[in-house]
Amino acid sequence: QKVLPADKNVAQKLRLETGASVYYLKRIRHVNDEPFLIDEHYIPYSLCPGIEEKYKENTSLYQLLKVEYQFNLHYGQIEFQPITPPSKEAVDLLKVYPTTSLLYVERIVYSDKDVALDYFTATIHGKFTIDVKNT
């Protein structure tokens, strides 16, 4: 996690000026101790100053935005696209082959006042197993 200047794409998605400060968070998600998702969030820093100090590993990012910054996460747009790993880093982090089919997800979340709060991307390895037991 860090604060960085928005590139042209991120700025456009969040309705910001290119170079405006954004809070950037990159995480690896696991199922049964196996990596299955790399997600990246870009949030306008002007809307959540100090978030890099408040976000911790087991914190819900959206809960933090709701409670600490008083945002109502109202609606979003999600786009899905099949891809192969976009980089060697994705291959290594997800522990897949360079030809493995993955799912790329792009989402923008807006407040109830139509403010773009979060530009989110995820690279997902869609194959994983979850044990289910009836109790």
C-alpha atoms as a printed R data frame, in Angstrom:
    type eleno elety resid chain resno       x       y       z
1   ATOM     1    CA   GLN     A     1   0.000   0.000   0.000
2   ATOM     2    CA   LYS     A     2   1.137   3.515  -0.795
3   ATOM     3    CA   VAL     A     3   0.032   6.915  -2.015
4   ATOM     4    CA   LEU     A     4   1.012   7.626  -5.617
5   ATOM     5    CA   PRO     A     5   0.107   9.907  -8.525
6   ATOM     6    CA   ALA     A     6  -2.733   8.657 -10.734
7   ATOM     7    CA   ASP     A     7  -1.713   7.757 -14.244
8   ATOM     8    CA   LYS     A     8  -3.987   8.754 -17.133
9   ATOM     9    CA   ASN     A     9  -6.085   5.556 -17.001
10  ATOM    10    CA   VAL     A    10  -6.643   5.605 -13.223
11  ATOM    11    CA   ALA     A    11  -7.391   9.336 -13.284
12  ATOM    12    CA   GLN     A    12  -9.975   8.849 -16.018
13  ATOM    13    CA   LYS     A    13 -11.672   5.986 -14.147
14  ATOM    14    CA   LEU     A    14 -11.861   8.012 -10.925
15  ATOM    15    CA   ARG     A    15 -12.724  11.332 -12.606
16  ATOM    16    CA   LEU     A    16  -9.495  12.937 -11.368
17  ATOM    17    CA   GLU     A    17  -6.740  15.014 -12.896
18  ATOM    18    CA   THR     A    18  -3.747  12.991 -14.079
19  ATOM    19    CA   GLY     A    19  -1.180  13.080 -11.286
20  ATOM    20    CA   ALA     A    20  -3.733  13.511  -8.482
21  ATOM    21    CA   SER     A    21  -2.840  11.487  -5.389
22  ATOM    22    CA   VAL     A    22  -4.480   8.084  -5.027
23  ATOM    23    CA   TYR     A    23  -4.243   5.482  -2.307
24  ATOM    24    CA   TYR     A    24  -2.989   2.255  -3.916
25  ATOM    25    CA   LEU     A    25  -3.500  -1.137  -2.305
26  ATOM    26    CA   LYS     A    26  -2.389  -4.449  -3.793
27  ATOM    27    CA   ARG     A    27  -3.344  -7.757  -2.166
28  ATOM    28    CA   ILE     A    28  -3.032 -11.464  -2.822
29  ATOM    29    CA   ARG     A    29  -6.114 -13.456  -1.789
30  ATOM    30    CA   HIS     A    30  -5.955 -17.144  -0.884
31  ATOM    31    CA   VAL     A    31  -8.370 -20.067  -0.714
32  ATOM    32    CA   ASN     A    32  -7.173 -23.062   1.296
33  ATOM    33    CA   ASP     A    33  -3.724 -21.458   1.506
34  ATOM    34    CA   GLU     A    34  -3.448 -21.312  -2.298
35  ATOM    35    CA   PRO     A    35  -3.285 -17.953  -4.118
36  ATOM    36    CA   PHE     A    36  -6.277 -17.368  -6.377
37  ATOM    37    CA   LEU     A    37  -6.607 -13.596  -6.797
38  ATOM    38    CA   ILE     A    38  -4.454 -10.474  -7.102
39  ATOM    39    CA   ASP     A    39  -6.474  -7.337  -6.459
40  ATOM    40    CA   GLU     A    40  -5.490  -3.707  -6.800
41  ATOM    41    CA   HIS     A    41  -7.443  -0.708  -5.498
42  ATOM    42    CA   TYR     A    42  -7.059   2.944  -6.400
43  ATOM    43    CA   ILE     A    43  -8.936   5.398  -4.178
44  ATOM    44    CA   PRO     A    44  -8.794   9.207  -4.451
45  ATOM    45    CA   TYR     A    45  -6.546  10.202  -1.566
46  ATOM    46    CA   SER     A    46  -8.333  13.510  -1.107
47  ATOM    47    CA   LEU     A    47 -11.396  11.509  -0.015
48  ATOM    48    CA   CYS     A    48  -9.554   9.413   2.567
49  ATOM    49    CA   PRO     A    49  -6.463  11.184   3.917
50  ATOM    50    CA   GLY     A    50  -4.466   8.992   6.266
51  ATOM    51    CA   ILE     A    51  -6.031   5.730   5.055
52  ATOM    52    CA   GLU     A    52  -2.579   4.172   4.675
53  ATOM    53    CA   GLU     A    53  -2.213   4.480   8.460
54  ATOM    54    CA   LYS     A    54  -5.668   3.048   9.187
55  ATOM    55    CA   TYR     A    55  -5.811   0.093   6.785
56  ATOM    56    CA   LYS     A    56  -4.399  -3.108   8.271
57  ATOM    57    CA   GLU     A    57  -4.127  -6.580   6.728
58  ATOM    58    CA   ASN     A    58  -7.325  -7.967   8.282
59  ATOM    59    CA   THR     A    59  -9.341  -4.767   7.849
60  ATOM    60    CA   SER     A    60 -12.285  -4.605   5.458
61  ATOM    61    CA   LEU     A    61 -11.392  -1.814   3.055
62  ATOM    62    CA   TYR     A    62 -15.025  -0.990   2.316
63  ATOM    63    CA   GLN     A    63 -15.973  -1.079   5.992
64  ATOM    64    CA   LEU     A    64 -13.159   1.396   6.637
65  ATOM    65    CA   LEU     A    65 -14.491   3.694   3.904
66  ATOM    66    CA   LYS     A    66 -18.014   3.447   5.332
67  ATOM    67    CA   VAL     A    67 -17.225   3.873   9.026
68  ATOM    68    CA   GLU     A    68 -14.112   6.046   9.118
69  ATOM    69    CA   TYR     A    69 -14.785   8.202   6.060
70  ATOM    70    CA   GLN     A    70 -18.615   8.100   6.089
71  ATOM    71    CA   PHE     A    71 -19.066   6.968   2.472
72  ATOM    72    CA   ASN     A    72 -22.137   5.150   1.292
73  ATOM    73    CA   LEU     A    73 -20.859   2.628  -1.279
74  ATOM    74    CA   HIS     A    74 -23.926   2.783  -3.451
75  ATOM    75    CA   TYR     A    75 -23.367   1.151  -6.843
76  ATOM    76    CA   GLY     A    76 -20.709  -0.044  -9.242
77  ATOM    77    CA   GLN     A    77 -19.911  -1.220 -12.703
78  ATOM    78    CA   ILE     A    78 -18.055  -4.484 -13.235
79  ATOM    79    CA   GLU     A    79 -16.405  -5.722 -16.420
80  ATOM    80    CA   PHE     A    80 -15.108  -9.284 -16.838
81  ATOM    81    CA   GLN     A    81 -12.595 -10.449 -19.438
82  ATOM    82    CA   PRO     A    82 -10.744 -13.754 -19.979
83  ATOM    83    CA   ILE     A    83  -6.960 -13.297 -20.156
84  ATOM    84    CA   THR     A    84  -3.684 -15.149 -19.826
85  ATOM    85    CA   PRO     A    85  -1.306 -13.958 -17.095
86  ATOM    86    CA   PRO     A    86  -0.364 -10.355 -17.892
87  ATOM    87    CA   SER     A    87   3.100 -10.566 -16.333
88  ATOM    88    CA   LYS     A    88   5.717 -12.857 -14.843
89  ATOM    89    CA   GLU     A    89   4.740 -11.412 -11.468
90  ATOM    90    CA   ALA     A    90   1.153 -12.679 -11.937
91  ATOM    91    CA   VAL     A    91   2.483 -16.116 -12.939
92  ATOM    92    CA   ASP     A    92   4.669 -16.231  -9.832
93  ATOM    93    CA   LEU     A    93   2.105 -14.836  -7.378
94  ATOM    94    CA   LEU     A    94  -0.746 -17.053  -8.567
95  ATOM    95    CA   LYS     A    95   1.530 -20.069  -9.103
96  ATOM    96    CA   VAL     A    96   0.210 -20.704 -12.621
97  ATOM    97    CA   TYR     A    97   1.641 -21.372 -16.076
98  ATOM    98    CA   PRO     A    98   2.042 -18.479 -18.548
99  ATOM    99    CA   THR     A    99  -0.718 -20.044 -20.693
100 ATOM   100    CA   THR     A   100  -3.229 -20.526 -17.849
101 ATOM   101    CA   SER     A   101  -6.646 -18.959 -18.454
102 ATOM   102    CA   LEU     A   102  -7.438 -16.282 -15.905
103 ATOM   103    CA   LEU     A   103 -10.274 -13.862 -15.373
104 ATOM   104    CA   TYR     A   104  -9.588 -10.119 -15.329
105 ATOM   105    CA   VAL     A   105 -12.131  -8.010 -13.467
106 ATOM   106    CA   GLU     A   106 -12.393  -4.245 -13.487
107 ATOM   107    CA   ARG     A   107 -14.819  -2.373 -11.239
108 ATOM   108    CA   ILE     A   108 -15.592   1.204 -10.283
109 ATOM   109    CA   VAL     A   109 -17.552   1.770  -7.075
110 ATOM   110    CA   TYR     A   110 -19.534   4.993  -6.644
111 ATOM   111    CA   SER     A   111 -21.064   6.706  -3.624
112 ATOM   112    CA   ASP     A   112 -24.735   7.590  -3.361
113 ATOM   113    CA   LYS     A   113 -23.658  11.087  -4.502
114 ATOM   114    CA   ASP     A   114 -22.104   9.637  -7.695
115 ATOM   115    CA   VAL     A   115 -18.515  10.119  -6.506
116 ATOM   116    CA   ALA     A   116 -16.062   7.529  -7.873
117 ATOM   117    CA   LEU     A   117 -14.614   6.006  -4.697
118 ATOM   118    CA   ASP     A   118 -12.666   2.959  -5.834
119 ATOM   119    CA   TYR     A   119 -11.208   1.730  -9.099
120 ATOM   120    CA   PHE     A   120 -10.531  -1.957  -8.559
121 ATOM   121    CA   THR     A   121  -8.868  -4.564 -10.751
122 ATOM   122    CA   ALA     A   122  -8.452  -8.260 -10.055
123 ATOM   123    CA   THR     A   123  -6.631 -11.062 -11.795
124 ATOM   124    CA   ILE     A   124  -8.305 -14.314 -10.778
125 ATOM   125    CA   HIS     A   125  -7.228 -17.918 -11.136
126 ATOM   126    CA   GLY     A   126 -10.666 -19.446 -11.397
127 ATOM   127    CA   LYS     A   127  -9.766 -22.976 -10.424
128 ATOM   128    CA   PHE     A   128  -9.756 -23.793  -6.733
129 ATOM   129    CA   THR     A   129 -11.357 -26.317  -4.413
130 ATOM   130    CA   ILE     A   130 -13.283 -25.658  -1.220
131 ATOM   131    CA   ASP     A   131 -14.184 -28.467   1.167
132 ATOM   132    CA   VAL     A   132 -17.804 -28.323   2.284
133 ATOM   133    CA   LYS     A   133 -19.165 -30.339   5.201
134 ATOM   134    CA   ASN     A   134 -22.751 -30.635   6.397
135 ATOM   135    CA   THR     A   135 -23.064 -30.234  10.133
